[in-house]
XYZ file of N, CA and C in Angstrom:
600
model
N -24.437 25.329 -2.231
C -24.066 25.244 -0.819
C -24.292 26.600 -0.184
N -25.316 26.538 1.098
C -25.631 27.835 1.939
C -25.731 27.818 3.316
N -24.622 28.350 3.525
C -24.506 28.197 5.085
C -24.118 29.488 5.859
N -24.320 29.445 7.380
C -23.195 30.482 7.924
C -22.577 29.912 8.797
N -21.391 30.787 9.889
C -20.386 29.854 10.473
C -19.834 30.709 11.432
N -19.821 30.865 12.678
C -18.965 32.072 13.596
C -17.646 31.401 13.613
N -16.694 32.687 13.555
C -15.437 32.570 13.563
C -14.756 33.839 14.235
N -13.568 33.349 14.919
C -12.881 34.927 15.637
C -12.110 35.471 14.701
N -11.993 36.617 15.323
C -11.210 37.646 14.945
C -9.363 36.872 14.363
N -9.165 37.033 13.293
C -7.625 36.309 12.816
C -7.537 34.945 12.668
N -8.672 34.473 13.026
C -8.980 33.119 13.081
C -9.322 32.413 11.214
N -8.811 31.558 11.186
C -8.693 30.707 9.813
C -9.649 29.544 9.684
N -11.087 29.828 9.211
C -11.949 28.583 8.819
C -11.712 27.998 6.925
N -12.215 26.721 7.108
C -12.030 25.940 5.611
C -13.138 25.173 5.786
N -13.798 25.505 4.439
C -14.243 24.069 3.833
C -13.588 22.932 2.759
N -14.353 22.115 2.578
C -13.776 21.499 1.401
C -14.628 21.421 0.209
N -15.193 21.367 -0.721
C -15.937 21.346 -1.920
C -14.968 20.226 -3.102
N -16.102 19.081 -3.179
C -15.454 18.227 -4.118
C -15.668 18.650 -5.504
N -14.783 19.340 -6.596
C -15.189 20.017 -7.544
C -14.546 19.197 -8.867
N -15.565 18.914 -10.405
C -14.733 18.279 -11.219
C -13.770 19.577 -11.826
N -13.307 18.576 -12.968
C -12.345 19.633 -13.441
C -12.930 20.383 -14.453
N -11.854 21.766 -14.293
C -12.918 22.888 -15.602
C -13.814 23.686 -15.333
N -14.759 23.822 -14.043
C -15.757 23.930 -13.669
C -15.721 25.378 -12.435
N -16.275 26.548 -12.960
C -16.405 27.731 -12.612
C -17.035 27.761 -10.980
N -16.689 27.808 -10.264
C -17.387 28.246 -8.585
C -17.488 29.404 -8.537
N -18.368 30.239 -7.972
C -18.984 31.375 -7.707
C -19.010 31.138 -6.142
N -18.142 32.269 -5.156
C -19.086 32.108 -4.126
C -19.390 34.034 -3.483
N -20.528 34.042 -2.817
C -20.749 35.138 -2.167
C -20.863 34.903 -0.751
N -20.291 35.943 -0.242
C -20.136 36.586 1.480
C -20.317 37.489 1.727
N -21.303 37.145 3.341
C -21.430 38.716 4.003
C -20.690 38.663 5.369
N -19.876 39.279 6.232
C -19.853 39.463 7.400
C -20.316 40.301 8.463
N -20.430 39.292 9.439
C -21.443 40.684 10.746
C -20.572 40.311 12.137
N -20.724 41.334 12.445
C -19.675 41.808 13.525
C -20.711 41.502 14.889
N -20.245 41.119 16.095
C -20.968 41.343 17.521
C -21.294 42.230 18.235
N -22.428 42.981 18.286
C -22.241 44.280 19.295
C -22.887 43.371 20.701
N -21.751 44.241 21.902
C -21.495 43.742 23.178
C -23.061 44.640 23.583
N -23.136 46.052 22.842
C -24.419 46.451 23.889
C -25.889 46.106 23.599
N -25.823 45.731 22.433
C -27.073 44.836 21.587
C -27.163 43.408 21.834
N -26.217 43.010 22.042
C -25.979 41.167 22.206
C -26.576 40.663 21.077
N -26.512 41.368 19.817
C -26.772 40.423 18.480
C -25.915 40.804 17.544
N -25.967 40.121 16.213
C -25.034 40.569 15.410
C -25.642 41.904 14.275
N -24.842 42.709 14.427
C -25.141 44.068 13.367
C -24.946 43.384 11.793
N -25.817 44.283 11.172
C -25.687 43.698 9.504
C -24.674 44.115 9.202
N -24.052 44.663 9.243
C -22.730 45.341 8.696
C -21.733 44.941 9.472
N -19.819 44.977 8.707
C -19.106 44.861 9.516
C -18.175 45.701 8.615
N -18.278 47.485 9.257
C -17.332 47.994 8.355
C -15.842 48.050 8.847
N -14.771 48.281 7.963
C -13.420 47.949 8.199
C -12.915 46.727 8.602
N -14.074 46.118 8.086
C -13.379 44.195 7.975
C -13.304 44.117 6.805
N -12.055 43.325 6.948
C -11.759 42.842 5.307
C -11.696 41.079 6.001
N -11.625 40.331 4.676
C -11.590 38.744 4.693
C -10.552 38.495 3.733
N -9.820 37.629 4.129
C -8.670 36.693 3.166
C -9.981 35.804 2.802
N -9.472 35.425 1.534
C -10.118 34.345 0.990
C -9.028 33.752 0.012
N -8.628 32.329 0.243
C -7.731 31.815 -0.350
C -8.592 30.113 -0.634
N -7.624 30.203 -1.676
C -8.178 28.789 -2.241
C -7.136 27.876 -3.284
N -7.346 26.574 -1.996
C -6.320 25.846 -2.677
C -6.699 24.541 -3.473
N -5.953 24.238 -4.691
C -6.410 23.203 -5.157
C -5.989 21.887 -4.955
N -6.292 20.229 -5.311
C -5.910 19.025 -4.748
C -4.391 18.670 -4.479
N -3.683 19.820 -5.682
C -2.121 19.509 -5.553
C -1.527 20.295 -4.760
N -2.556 20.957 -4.056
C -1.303 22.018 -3.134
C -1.658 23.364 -3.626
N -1.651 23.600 -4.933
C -1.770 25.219 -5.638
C -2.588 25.821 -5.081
N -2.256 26.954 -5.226
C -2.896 28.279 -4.171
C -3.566 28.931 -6.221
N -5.301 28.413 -6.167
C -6.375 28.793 -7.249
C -6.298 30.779 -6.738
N -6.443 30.981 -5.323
C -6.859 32.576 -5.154
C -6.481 32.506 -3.959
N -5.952 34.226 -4.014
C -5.442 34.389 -2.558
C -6.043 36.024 -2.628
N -6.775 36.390 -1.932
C -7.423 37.935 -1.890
C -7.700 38.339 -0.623
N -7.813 39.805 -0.597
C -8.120 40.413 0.802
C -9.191 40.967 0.108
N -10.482 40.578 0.588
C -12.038 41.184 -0.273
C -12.627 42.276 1.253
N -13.787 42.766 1.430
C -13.860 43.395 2.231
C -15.122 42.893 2.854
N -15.522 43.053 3.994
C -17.045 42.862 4.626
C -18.337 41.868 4.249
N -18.219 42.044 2.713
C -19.180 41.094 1.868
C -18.359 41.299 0.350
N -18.598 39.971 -0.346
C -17.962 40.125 -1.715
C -18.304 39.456 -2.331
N -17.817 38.990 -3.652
C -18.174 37.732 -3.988
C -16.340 37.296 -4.501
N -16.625 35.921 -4.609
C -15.115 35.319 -5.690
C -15.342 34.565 -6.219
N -14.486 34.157 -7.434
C -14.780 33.369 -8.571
C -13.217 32.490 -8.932
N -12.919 31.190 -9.229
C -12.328 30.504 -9.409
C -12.340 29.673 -10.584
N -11.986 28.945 -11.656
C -12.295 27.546 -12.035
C -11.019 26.449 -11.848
N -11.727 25.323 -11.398
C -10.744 24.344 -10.992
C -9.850 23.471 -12.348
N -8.842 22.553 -12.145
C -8.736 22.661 -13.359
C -8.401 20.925 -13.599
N -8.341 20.876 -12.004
C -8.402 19.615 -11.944
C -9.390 18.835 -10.828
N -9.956 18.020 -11.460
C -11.070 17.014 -10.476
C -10.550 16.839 -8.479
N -11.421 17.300 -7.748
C -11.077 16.307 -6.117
C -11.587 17.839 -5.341
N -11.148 17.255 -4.351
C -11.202 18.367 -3.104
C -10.705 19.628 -2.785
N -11.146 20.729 -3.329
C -10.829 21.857 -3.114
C -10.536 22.781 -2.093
N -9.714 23.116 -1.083
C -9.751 24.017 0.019
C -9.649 25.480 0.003
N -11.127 26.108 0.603
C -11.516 27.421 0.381
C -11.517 28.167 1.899
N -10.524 28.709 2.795
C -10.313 29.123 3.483
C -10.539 30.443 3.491
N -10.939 30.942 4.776
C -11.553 32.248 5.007
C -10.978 32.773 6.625
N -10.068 34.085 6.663
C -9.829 34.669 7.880
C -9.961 35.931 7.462
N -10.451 36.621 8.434
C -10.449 37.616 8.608
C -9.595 38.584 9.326
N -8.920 40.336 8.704
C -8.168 40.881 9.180
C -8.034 41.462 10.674
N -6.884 42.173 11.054
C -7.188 43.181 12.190
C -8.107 44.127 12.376
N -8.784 44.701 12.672
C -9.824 45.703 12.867
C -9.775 46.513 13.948
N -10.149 47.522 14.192
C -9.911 48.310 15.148
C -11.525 47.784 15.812
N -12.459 47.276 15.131
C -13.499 46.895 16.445
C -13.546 45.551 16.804
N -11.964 44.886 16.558
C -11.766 43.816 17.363
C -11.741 43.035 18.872
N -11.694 44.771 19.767
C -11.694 44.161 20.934
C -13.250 44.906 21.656
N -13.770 45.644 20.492
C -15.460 46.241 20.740
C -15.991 44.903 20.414
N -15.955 43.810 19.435
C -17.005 43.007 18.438
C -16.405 42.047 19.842
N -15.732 41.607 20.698
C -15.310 40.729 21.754
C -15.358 39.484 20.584
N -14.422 39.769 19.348
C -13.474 38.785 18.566
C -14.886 37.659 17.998
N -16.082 38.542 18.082
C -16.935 37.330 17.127
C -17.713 37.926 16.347
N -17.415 36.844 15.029
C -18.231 37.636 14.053
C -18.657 36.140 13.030
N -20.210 36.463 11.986
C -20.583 35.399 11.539
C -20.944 35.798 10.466
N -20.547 34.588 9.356
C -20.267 34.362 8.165
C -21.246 34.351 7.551
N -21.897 34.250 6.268
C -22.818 34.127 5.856
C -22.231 33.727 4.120
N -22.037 32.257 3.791
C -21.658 31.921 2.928
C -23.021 30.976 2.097
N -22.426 31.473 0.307
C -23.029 30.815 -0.363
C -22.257 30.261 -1.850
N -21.986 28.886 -2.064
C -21.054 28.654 -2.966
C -21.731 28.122 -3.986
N -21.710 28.600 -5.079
C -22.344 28.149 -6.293
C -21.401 27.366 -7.470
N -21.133 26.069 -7.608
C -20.617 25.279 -8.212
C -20.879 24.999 -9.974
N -20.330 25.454 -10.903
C -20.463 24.784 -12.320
C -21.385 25.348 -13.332
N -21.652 26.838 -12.535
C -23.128 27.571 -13.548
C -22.481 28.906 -13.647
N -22.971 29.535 -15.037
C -23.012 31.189 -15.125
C -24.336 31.186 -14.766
N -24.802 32.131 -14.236
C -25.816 32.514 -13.823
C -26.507 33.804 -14.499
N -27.315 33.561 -14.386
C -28.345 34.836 -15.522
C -28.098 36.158 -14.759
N -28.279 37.186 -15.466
C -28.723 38.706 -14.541
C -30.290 38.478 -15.086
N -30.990 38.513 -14.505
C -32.329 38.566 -14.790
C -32.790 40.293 -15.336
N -32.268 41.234 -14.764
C -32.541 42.615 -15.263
C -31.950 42.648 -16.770
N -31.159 42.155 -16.862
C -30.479 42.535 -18.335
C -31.219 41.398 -19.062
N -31.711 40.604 -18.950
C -32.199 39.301 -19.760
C -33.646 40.538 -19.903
N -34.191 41.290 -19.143
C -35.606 41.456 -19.535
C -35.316 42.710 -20.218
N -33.994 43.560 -20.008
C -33.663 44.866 -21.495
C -33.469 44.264 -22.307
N -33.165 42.999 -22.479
C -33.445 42.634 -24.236
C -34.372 42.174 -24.394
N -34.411 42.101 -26.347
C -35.443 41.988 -26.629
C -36.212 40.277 -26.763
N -36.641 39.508 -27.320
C -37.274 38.285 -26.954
C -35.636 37.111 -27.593
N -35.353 37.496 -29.287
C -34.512 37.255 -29.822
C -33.447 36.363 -28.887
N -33.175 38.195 -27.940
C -31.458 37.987 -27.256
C -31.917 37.023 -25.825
N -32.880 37.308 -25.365
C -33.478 36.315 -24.552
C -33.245 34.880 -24.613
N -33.527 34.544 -26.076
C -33.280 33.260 -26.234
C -32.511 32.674 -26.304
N -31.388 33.481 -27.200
C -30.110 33.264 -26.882
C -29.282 33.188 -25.680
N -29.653 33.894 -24.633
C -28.875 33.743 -23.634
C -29.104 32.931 -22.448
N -30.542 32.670 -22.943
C -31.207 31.155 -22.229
C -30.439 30.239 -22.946
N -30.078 29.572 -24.118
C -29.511 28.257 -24.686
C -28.602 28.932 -24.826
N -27.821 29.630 -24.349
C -26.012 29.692 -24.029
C -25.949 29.420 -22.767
N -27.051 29.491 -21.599
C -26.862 29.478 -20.113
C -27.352 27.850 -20.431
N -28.332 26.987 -20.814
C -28.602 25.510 -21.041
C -27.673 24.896 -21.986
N -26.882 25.383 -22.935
C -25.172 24.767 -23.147
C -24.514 24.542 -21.971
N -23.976 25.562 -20.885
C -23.273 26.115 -20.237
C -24.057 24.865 -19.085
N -24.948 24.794 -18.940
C -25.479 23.585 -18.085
C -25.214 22.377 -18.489
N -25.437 22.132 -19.202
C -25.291 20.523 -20.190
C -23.606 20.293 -20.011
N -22.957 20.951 -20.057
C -21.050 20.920 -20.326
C -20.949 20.723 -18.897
N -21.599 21.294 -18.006
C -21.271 21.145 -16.621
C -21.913 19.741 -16.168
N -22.756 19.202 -16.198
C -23.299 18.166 -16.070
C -22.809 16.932 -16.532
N -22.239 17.289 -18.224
C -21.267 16.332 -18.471
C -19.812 16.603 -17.639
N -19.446 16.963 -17.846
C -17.933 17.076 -16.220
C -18.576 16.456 -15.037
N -19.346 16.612 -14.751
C -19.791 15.986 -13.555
C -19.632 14.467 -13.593
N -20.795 13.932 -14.397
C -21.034 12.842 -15.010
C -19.760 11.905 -15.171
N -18.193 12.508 -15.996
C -16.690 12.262 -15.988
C -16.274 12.121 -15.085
N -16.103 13.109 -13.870
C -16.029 13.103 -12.431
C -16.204 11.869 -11.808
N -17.528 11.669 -11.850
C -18.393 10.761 -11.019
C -17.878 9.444 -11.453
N -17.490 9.596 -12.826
C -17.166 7.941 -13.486
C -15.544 7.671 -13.011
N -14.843 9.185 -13.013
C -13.485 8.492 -12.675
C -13.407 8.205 -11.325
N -14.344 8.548 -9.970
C -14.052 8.448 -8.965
C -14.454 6.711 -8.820
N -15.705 6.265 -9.860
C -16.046 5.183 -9.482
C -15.071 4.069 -9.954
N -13.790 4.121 -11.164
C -13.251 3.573 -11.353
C -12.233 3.477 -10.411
N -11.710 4.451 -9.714
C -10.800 4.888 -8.947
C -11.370 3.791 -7.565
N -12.576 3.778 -7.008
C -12.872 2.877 -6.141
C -13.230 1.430 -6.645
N -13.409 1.313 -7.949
C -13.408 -0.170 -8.326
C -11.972 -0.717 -8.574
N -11.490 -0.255 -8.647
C -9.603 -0.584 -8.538
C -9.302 -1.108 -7.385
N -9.787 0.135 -6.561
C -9.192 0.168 -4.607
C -10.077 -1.205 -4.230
N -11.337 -0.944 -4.654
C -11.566 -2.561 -4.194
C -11.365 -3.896 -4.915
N -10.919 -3.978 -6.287
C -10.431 -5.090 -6.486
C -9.329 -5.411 -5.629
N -8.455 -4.715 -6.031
C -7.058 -4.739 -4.976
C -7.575 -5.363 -3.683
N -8.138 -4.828 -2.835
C -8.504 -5.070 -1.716
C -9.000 -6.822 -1.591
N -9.602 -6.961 -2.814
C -9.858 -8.111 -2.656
C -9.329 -9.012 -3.160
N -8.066 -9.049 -4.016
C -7.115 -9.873 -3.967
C -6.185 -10.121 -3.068
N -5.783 -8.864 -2.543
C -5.089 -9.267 -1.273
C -5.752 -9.766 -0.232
N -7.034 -9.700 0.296
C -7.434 -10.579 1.083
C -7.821 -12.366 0.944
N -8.041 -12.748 -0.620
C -8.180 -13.568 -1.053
C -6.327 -14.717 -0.816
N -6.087 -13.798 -1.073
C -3.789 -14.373 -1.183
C -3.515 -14.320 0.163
N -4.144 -13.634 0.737
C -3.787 -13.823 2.426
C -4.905 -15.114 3.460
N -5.572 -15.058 2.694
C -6.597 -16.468 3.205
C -5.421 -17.631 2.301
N -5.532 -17.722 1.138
C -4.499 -18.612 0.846
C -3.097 -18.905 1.587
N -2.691 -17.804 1.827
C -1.405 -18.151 2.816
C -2.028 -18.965 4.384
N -2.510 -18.086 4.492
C -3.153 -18.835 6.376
C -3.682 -20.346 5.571
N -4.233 -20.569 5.042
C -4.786 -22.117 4.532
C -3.198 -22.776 4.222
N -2.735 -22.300 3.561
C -1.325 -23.174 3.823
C -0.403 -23.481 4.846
N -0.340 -22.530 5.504
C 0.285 -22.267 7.108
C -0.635 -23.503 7.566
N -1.650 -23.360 8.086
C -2.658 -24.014 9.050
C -2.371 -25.390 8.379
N -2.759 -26.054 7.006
C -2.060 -27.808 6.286
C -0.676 -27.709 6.623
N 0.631 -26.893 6.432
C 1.620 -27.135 6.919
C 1.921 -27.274 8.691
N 1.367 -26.644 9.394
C 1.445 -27.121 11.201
C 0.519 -27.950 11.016
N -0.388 -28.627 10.434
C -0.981 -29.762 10.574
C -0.275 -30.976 10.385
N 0.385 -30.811 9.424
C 1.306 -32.448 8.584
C 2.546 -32.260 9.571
N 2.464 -31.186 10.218
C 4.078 -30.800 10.950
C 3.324 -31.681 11.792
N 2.148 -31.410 12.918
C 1.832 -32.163 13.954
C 1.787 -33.393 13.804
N 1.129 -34.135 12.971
C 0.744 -35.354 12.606
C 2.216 -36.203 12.379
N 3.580 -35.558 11.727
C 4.664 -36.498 11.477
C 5.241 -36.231 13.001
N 5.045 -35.139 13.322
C 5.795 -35.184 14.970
C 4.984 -36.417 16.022
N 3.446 -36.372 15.823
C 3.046 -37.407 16.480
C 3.742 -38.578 16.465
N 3.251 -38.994 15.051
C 3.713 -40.314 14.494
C 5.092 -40.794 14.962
N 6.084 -39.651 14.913
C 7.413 -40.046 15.184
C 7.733 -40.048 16.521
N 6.818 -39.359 17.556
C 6.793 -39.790 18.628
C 5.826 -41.103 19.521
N 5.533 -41.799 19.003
C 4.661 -43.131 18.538
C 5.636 -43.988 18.535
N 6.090 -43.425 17.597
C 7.149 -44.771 16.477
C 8.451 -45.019 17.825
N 8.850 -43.672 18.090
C 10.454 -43.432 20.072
C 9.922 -43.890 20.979
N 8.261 -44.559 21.006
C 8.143 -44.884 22.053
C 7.300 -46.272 21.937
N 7.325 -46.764 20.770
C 7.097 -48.215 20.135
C 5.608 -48.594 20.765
N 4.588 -46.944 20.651
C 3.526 -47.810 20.525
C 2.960 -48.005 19.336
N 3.563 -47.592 18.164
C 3.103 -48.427 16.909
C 4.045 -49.449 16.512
């Protein structure tokens, strides 16, 4: 996931990320501040710091940090669903210079260690290999979690819709009985008003 996002000054943005359980997130950030006499955003935003908090499906607070300008953070979830990864940023003294806007530059990496490519090429072919099929383990384990994930959500909606469709099935049965009962109701009320007035 790679995106960016303007947000003000003290202001509190969230995403959500559906994450299985077990499963390492990586994310990196940069922030850039507004200059009023440039009318674009500067690469830099020094003496900003960012909250970055992150909560998991039950409520638990996974990370709560004050990182600075650009950073990265790291989490693992521990249980399967919807994760909330909220981001505000502090007071600043070029809060009322930046005229309270500044833009995000997010990238969230879900369920991988990731290589250093410089250190993979100081070793020698050997350690190379090794740390390629420890990073394709490290893929395969994530893929299976996924795979678990994916199966409990689908059981989880094959439930919700059986259900669903028994109760709509028991509620057509009720209205079909209702509707034969005011029927035989009408038909003996006829009849018996037939019978009080002796045209049968």
């Amino acid at each position: 996931l790679a995106l960016y996002f303007h947000i003000g000054e003290r202001e509190e943005k969230c995403i959500i990320e559906d994450i299985p359980s077990d499963t390492l997130v990586v994310g990196n950030y940069k922030v850039q501040r507004w200059d009023i006499h440039i009318h674009d955003f500067l690469e830099s935003a020094p003496g900003l710091g960012m909250f970055v908090t992150v909560t998991s499906p039950t409520g638990e607070v996974l990370l709560s940090k004050l990182y600075g300008p650009q950073g990265t953070f790291t989490f693992t979830s521990y249980i399967s669903g919807e994760h909330i990864i909220c981001f505000q940023s502090n007071s600043t003294r070029f809060a009322v210079i930046a005229g309270s806007r500044l833009r995000m530059h997010l990238d969230i990496k879900v369920g991988e260690h990731f290589l250093d490519e410089s250190a993979i090429q100081a070793k020698d072919k050997v350690d190379e290999v090794n740390v390629r099929l420890e990073h394709l383990i490290e893929q395969i384990h994530h893929v299976t979690r996924e795979q678990d994930y994916e199966r409990e959500r689908e059981e989880k909606f094959r439930k919700t819709s059986e259900e669903t469709n028994s109760n709509i099935l028991w509620w057509a049965i009720v209205q079909t009985l209702i509707l034969i009962s005011v029927g035989i109701w009408q038909i003996k009320s006829l009849r018996d008003f037939f019978i009080a007035k002796k045209l049968v």
